[in-house]
Coordinates of C-alpha atoms in Angstrom, one line a residue:
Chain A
X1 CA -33.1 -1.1 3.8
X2 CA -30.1 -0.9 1.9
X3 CA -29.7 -1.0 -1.8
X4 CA -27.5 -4.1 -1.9
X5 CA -27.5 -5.4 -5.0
X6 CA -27.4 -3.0 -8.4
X7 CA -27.2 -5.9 -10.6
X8 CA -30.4 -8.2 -10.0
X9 CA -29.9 -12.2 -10.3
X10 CA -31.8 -13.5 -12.9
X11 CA -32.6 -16.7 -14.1
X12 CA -32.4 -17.9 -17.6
X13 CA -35.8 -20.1 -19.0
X14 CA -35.7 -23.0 -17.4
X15 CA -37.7 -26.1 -18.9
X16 CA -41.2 -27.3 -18.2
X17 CA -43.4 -26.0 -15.1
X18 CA -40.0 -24.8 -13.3
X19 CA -40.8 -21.7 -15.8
X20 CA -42.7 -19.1 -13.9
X21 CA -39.2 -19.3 -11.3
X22 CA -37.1 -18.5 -14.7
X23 CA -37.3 -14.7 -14.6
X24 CA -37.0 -14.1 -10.9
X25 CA -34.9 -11.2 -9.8
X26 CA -32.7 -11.5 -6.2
X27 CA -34.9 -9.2 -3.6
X28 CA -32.8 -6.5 -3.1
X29 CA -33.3 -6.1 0.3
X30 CA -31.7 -9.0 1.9
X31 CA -28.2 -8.5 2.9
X32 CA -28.4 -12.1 4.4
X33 CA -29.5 -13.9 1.2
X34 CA -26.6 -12.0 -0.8
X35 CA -24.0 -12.9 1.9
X36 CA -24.5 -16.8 1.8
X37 CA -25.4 -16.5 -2.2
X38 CA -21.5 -14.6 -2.1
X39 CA -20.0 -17.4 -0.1
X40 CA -21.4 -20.2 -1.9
X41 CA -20.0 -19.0 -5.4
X42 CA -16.9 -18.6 -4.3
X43 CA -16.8 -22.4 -3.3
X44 CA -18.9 -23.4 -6.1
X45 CA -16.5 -22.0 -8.6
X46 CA -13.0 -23.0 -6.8
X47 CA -15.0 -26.4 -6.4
X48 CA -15.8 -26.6 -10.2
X49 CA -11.9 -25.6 -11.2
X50 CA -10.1 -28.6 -8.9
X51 CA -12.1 -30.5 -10.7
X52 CA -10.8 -29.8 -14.0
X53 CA -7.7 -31.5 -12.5
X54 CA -10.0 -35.0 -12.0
X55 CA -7.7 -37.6 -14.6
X56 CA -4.8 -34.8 -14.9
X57 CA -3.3 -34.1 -11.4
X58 CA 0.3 -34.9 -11.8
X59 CA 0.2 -38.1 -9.3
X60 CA -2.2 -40.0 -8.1
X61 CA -2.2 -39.2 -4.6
X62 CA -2.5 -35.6 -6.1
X63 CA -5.3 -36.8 -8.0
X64 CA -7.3 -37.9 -5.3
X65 CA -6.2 -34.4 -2.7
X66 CA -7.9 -32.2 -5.6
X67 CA -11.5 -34.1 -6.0
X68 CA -11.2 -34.2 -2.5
X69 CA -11.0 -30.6 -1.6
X70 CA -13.1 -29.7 -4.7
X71 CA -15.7 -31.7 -3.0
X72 CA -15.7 -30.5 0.2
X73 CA -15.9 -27.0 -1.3
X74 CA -19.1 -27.9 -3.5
X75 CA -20.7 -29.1 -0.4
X76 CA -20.1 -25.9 1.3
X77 CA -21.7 -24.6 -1.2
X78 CA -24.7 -26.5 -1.3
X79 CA -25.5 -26.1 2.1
X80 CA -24.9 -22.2 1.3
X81 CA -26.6 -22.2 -1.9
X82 CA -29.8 -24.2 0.4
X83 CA -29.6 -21.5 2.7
X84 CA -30.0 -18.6 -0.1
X85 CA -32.4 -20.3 -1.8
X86 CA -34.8 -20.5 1.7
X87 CA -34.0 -16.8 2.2
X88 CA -34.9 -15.5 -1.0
X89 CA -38.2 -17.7 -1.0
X90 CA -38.9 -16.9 -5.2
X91 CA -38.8 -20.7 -6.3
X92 CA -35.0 -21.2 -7.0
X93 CA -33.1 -23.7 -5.5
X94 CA -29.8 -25.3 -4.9
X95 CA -29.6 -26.4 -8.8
X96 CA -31.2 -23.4 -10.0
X97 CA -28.6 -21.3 -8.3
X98 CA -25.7 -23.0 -9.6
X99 CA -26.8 -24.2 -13.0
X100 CA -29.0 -21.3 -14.2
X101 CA -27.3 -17.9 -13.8
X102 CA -24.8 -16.0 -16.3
X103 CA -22.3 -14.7 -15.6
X104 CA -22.9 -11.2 -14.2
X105 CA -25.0 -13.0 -11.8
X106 CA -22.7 -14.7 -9.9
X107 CA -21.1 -13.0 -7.2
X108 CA -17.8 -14.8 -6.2
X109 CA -14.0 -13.3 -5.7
X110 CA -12.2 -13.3 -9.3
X111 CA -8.9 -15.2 -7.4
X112 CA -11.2 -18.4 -8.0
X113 CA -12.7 -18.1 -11.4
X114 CA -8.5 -17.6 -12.8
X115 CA -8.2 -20.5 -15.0
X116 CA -5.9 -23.1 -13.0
X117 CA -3.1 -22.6 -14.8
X118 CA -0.1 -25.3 -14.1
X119 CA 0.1 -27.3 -10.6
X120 CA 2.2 -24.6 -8.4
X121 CA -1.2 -22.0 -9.5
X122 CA -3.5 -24.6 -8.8
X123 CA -1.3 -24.8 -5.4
X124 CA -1.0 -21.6 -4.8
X125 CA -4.5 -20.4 -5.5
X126 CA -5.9 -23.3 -3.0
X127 CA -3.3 -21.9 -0.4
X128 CA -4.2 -17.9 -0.8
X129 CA -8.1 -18.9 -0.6
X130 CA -7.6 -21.4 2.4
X131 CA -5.2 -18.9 4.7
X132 CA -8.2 -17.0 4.6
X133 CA -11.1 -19.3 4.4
X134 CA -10.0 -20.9 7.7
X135 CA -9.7 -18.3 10.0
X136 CA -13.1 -16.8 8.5
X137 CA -15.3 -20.2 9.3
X138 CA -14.0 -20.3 12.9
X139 CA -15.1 -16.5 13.5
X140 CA -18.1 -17.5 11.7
X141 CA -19.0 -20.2 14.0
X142 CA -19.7 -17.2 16.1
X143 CA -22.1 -15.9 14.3
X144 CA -25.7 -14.7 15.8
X145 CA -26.9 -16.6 12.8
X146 CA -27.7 -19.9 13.8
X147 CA -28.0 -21.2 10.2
X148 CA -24.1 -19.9 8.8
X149 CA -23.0 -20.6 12.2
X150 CA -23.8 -24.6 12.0
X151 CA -22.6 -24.1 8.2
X152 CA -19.1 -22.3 9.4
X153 CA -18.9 -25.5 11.9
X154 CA -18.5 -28.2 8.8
X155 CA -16.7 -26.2 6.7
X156 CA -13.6 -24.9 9.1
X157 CA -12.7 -28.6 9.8
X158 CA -12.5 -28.7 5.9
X159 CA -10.9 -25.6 5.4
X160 CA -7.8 -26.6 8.3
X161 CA -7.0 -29.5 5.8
X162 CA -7.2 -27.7 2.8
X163 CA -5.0 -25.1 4.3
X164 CA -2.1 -27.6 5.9
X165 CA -2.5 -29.6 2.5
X166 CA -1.7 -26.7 0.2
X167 CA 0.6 -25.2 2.8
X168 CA 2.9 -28.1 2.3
X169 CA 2.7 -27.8 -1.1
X170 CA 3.8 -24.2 -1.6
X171 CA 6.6 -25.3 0.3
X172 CA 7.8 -28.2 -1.4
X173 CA 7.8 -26.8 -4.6
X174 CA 8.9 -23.1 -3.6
X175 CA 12.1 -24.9 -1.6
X176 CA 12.4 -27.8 -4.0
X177 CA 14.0 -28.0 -8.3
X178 CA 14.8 -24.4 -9.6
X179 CA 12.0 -25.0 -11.9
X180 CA 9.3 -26.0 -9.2
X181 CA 11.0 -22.6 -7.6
X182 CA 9.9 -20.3 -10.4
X183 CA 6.6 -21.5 -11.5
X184 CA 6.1 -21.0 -7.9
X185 CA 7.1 -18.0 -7.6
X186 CA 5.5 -16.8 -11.1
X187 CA 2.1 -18.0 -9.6
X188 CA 2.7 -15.8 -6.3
X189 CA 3.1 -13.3 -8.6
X190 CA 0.3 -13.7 -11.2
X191 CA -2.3 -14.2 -8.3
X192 CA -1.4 -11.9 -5.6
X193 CA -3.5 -8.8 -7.2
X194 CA -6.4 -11.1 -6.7
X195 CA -5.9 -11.7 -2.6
X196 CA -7.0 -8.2 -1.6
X197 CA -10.5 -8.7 -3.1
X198 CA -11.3 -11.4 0.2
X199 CA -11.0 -8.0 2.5
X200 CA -14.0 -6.2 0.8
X201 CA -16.9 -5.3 2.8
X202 CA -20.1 -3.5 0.6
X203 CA -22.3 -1.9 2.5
X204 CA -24.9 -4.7 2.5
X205 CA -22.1 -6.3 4.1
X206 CA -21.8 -4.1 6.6
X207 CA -25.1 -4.4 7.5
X208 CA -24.7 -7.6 8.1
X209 CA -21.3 -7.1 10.3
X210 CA -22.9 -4.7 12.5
X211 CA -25.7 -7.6 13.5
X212 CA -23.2 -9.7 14.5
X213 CA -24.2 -12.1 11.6
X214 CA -21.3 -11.9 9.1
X215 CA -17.6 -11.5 10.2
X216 CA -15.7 -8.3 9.2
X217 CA -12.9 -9.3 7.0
X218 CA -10.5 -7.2 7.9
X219 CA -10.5 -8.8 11.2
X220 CA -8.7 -11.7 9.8
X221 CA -6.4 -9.7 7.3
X222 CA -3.6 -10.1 10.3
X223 CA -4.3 -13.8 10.6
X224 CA -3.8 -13.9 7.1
X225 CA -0.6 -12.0 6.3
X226 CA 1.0 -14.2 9.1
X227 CA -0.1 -17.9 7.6
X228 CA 1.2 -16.4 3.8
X229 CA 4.1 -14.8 5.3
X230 CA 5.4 -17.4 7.4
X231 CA 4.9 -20.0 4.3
X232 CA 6.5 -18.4 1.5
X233 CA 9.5 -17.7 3.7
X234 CA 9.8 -21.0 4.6
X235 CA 9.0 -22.0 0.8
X236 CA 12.0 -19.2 -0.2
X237 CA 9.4 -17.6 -2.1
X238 CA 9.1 -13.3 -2.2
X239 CA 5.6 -12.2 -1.1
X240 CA 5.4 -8.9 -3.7
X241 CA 4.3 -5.6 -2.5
X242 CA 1.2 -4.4 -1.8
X243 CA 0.0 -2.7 -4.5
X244 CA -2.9 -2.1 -6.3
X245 CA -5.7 -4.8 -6.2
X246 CA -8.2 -6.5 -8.8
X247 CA -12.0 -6.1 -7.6
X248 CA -15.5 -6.7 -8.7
X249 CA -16.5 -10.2 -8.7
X250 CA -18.4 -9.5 -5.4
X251 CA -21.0 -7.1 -7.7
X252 CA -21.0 -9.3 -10.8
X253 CA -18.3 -7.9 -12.8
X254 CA -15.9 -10.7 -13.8
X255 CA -13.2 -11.7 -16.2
X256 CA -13.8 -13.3 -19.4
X257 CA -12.7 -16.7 -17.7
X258 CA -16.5 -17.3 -15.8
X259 CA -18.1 -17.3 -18.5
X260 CA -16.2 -20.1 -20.1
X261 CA -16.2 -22.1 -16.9
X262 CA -20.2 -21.7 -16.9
X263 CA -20.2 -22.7 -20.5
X264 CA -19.1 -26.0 -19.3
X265 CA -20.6 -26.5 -15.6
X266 CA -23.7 -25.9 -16.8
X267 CA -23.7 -27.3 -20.8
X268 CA -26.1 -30.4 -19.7
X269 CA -29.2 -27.5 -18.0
X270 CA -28.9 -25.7 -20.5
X271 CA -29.0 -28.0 -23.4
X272 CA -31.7 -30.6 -21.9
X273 CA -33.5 -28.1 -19.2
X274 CA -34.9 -30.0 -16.1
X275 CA -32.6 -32.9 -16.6
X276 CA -32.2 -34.8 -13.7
X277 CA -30.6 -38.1 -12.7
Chain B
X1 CA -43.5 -47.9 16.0
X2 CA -40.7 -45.8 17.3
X3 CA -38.9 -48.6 18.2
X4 CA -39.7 -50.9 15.4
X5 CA -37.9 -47.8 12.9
X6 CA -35.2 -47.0 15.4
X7 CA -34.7 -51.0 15.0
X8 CA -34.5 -50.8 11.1
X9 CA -33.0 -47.6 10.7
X10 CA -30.0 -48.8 12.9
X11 CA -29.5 -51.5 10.6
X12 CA -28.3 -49.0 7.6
X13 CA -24.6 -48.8 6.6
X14 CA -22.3 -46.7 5.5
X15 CA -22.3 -47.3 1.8
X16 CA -18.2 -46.5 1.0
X17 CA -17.7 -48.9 4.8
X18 CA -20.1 -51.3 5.1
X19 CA -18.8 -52.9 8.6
X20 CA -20.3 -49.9 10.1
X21 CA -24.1 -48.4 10.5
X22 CA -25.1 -45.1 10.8
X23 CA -25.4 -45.4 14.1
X24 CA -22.1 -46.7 14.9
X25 CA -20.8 -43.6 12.8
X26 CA -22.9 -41.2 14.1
X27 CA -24.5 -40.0 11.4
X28 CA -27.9 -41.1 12.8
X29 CA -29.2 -38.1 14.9
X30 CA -32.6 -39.3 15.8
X31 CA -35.6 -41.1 15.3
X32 CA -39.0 -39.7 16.2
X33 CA -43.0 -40.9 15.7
X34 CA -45.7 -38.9 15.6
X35 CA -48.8 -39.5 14.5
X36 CA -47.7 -42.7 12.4
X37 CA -45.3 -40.5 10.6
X38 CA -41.1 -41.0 11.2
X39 CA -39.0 -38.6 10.9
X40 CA -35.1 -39.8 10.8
X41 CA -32.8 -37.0 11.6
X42 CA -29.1 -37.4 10.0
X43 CA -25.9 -35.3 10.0
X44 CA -23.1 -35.3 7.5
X45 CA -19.8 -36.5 8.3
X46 CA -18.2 -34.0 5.5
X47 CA -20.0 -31.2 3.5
X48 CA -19.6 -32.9 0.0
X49 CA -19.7 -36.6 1.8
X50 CA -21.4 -38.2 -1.7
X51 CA -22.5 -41.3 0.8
X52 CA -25.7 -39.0 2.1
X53 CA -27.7 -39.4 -0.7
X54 CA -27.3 -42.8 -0.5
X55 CA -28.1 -43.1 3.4
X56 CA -31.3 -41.2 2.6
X57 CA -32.2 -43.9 0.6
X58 CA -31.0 -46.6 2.2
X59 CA -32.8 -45.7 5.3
X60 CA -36.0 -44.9 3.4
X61 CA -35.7 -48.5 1.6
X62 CA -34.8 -49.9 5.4
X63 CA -38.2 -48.1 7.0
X64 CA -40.1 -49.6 3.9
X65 CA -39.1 -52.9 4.4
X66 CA -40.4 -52.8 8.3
X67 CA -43.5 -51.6 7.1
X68 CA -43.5 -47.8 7.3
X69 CA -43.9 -45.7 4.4
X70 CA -45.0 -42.5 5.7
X71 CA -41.2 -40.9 6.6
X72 CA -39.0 -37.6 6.3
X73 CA -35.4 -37.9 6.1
X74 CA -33.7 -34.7 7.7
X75 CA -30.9 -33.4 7.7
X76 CA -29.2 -31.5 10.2
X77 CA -25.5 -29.5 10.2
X78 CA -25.5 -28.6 13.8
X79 CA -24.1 -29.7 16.2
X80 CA -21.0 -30.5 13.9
X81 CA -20.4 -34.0 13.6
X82 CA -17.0 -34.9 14.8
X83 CA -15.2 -38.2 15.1
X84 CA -16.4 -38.0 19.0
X85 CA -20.0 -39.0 17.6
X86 CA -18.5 -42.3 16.5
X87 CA -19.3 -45.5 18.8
X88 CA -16.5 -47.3 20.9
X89 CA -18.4 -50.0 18.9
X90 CA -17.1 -48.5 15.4
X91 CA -13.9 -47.7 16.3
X92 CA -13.6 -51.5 17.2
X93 CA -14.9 -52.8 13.7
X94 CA -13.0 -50.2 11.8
X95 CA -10.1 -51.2 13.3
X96 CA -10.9 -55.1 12.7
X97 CA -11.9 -54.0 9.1
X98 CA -8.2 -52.9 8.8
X99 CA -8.9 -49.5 8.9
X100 CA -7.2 -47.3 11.6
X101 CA -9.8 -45.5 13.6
X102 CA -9.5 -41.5 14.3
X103 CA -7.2 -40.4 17.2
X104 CA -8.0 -37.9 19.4
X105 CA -9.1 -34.2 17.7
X106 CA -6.0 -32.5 19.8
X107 CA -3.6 -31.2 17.5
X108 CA -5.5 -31.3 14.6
X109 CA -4.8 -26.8 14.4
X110 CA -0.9 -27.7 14.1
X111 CA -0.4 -27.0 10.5
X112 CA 2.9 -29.0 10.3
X113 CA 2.0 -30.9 13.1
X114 CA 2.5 -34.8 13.2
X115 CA -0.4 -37.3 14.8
X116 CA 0.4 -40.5 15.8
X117 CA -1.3 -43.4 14.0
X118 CA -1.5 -47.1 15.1
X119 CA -1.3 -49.8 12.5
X120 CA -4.5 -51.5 12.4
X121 CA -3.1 -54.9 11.7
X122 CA 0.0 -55.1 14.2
X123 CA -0.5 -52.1 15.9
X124 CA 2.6 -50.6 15.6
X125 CA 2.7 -47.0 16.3
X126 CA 6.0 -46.8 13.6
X127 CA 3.4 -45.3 10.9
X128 CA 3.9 -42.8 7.8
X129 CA 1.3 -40.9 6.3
X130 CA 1.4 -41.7 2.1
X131 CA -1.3 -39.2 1.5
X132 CA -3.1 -37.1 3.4
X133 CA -6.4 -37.4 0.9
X134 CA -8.0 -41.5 0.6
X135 CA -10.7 -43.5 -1.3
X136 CA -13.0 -41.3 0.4
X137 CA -13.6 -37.7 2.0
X138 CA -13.1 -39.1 5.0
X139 CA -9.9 -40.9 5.1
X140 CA -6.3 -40.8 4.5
X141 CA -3.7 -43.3 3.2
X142 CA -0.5 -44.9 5.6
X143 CA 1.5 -47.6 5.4
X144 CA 3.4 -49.5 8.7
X145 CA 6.7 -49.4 8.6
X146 CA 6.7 -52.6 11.0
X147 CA 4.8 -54.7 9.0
X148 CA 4.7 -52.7 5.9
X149 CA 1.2 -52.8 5.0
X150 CA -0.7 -50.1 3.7
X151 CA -4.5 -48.9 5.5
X152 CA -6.4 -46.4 5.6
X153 CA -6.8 -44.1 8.2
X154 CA -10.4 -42.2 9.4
X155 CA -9.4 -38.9 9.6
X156 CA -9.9 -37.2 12.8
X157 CA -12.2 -34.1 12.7

């Protein structure tokens, strides 16, 4: 088997008799149980940032598109987060996985731990994750894994309307005020190091690819370029070079924003541990 | 026994729109007995849909009531439920409940693409979309610009 994961998940003490799962490291020999851990942290934490918006979106109808997508994402990852949880069969759990790993041990794309910044960010960072997320469920749903196939299923209907929602966005506000224009723009800018970071493939990945079971990303990179291209032309917004790219969220390494987020997503576990409703 | 839960089971509504059961939505998969034991099988409508939780329950609370205490709730992601699953039956009360039921999936790729909507009060087809995100995961918010009211509309899927 492959060495996939140098930087073991582990659990901090949880309360009660959950304790003997509180030190539990991720096997290191399941590609498959890394994969859907990957996927589900990315929608966990883009989740967890549109709802930062919840009481601050700047309209109401804006109000209610955020929670909305937010929630569809933390589904997605629940049913992923289920999924990993079955696969690594050491005790944790859809709650465990969420609410009781640092940092380091959460292995989602940096683009969705950025703090949201202003609306056209927020936008623009639902738009970049979407153009991809869309075309990567529908290959998905193809998948020899029965499991992330039936998952991909649910969650491309979701992902269409997250990516027609925030499509129509970039382009309101890139072809709209000259101030909608540059914050736009600015947030085009300030995110597009983080895009290239959806295209990598570890080896424990590749694994995976070569099984039929996960989708090789840069199969969709074309699919991609075309949905950004074609909208921030028609928003009047300049797609920046390629250049060099931001990595490392995929092996634990994150910016000092995730930690913060966590701080907050997970205050109530980690004050009052096995709290439940 | 079978049919004594199927019979209780079918009863259950949708918590967030309570003219329709689960059945008319969909969402109720199956109902199986073995052994005295049921097992309900359910599906969700959207990945975060908050109502689940709440079926679970209701449908454990329903089997309860007709006497059967021994059950599993299930739930299953595949196949996907679509708006296909929903009962001629539904779309008629949604409709009378004033809400607009889903049109055809076709279309639904388009990303600028435009769906046509009938007004669930007058059934004028001269309809604007307010917002494409409602009250609940599953709908969106028009308005008629016959009779100008606003409804909801059950978003296809």
């Amino acid at each position: 088997m492959v060495q996939v994961d140098p930087f073991p998940v582990r659990f901090a003490p949880a309360g009660d008799d959950k304790a003997d799962a509180a030190t539990v490291t991720t096997p290191t020999n399941s590609p498959l149980a890394l994969y859907a851990l990957r996927r589900a942290d990315d929608a966990l934490i883009l989740g967890h940032r549109l709802s930062e918006w919840c009481g601050h979106a700047p309209m109401l109808e804006e109000e209610m598109a955020l929670a909305n997508i937010g929630l569809d994402l933390i589904g997605q990852a629940r049913s992923l987060y289920q999924y990993a949880a079955e696969l690594r069969a050491d005790g944790s759990d859809e709650d465990k996985l969420a609410y009781l790993r640092d940092a380091p041990a959460y292995r989602n794309l940096l683009l969705v731990e950025l703090p949201n910044g202003d609306f056209a960010r927020t936008i623009l960072r639902v738009f970049f994750y979407s153009a991809f997320a869309d075309p990567f469920w529908q290959a998905m749903m193809r998948s020899a894994d029965e499991r992330l196939a039936a998952i991909a299923a649910k969650s491309e209907k979701e992902s269409a309307y997250h990516l027609r929602h925030s499509a129509e966005w970039v382009i309101r506000l890139g072809d709209g005020t000259e101030e909608s224009h540059r914050r736009a723009q600015e947030a085009v800018d300030y995110l597009w190091p983080y895009t290239g970071e959806m295209f990598e493939a570890d080896a424990s990945d590749r694994e995976l690819i070569a099984a039929g079971i996960a989708v090789d990303p840069e199969s969709l990179r074309d699919a991609w370029a075309k949905t950004v291209s074609d909208v921030l032309a028609e928003a009047t917004l300049v797609q920046p070079a390629a250049g060099w790219m931001q990595s490392g969220g995929r092996s634990g390494r994150h910016s000092e924003h995730l930690g913060h987020l966590l701080a907050e997503m997970q205050f109530l576990q980690r004050a009052y541990p096995g709290a439940t409703w | 026994m079978k049919q004594r839960a199927l019979a209780a089971v079918s009863e259950v509504c949708d918590p967030e729109i309570p003219v329709l059961t689960i059945a008319d939505l969909g969402v109720l998969r199956g109902v199986e007995a073995v052994d005295g034991r049921v097992e309900v099988t359910i599906t969700p409508t959207y990945s975060g849909c908050p109502a689940m939780n709440m079926m679970a329950l209701e449908i454990e609370l329903a089997l309860a009531r007709a006497g059967i205490s021994d059950a599993t709730i299930r739930t299953v992601l595949h196949p996907a439920w679509t708006t296909d699953w929903m009962s001629e039956e539904g779309r008629r009360k949604l409709r009378d409940y004033g809400i607009a039921p889903p049109s055809p999936a076709s279309g639904r790729r388009a990303l600028f693409g435009r769906e046509v909507v009938a007004c669930p009060r007058c059934g004028s087809e001269d309809t604007e979309r307010l917002a494409e995100f409602g009250s609940t995961s599953c709908k969106a918010l028009w308005r008629c610009r016959s009779c100008r009211e606003p409804f909801d509309y059950f978003k296809c899927h």
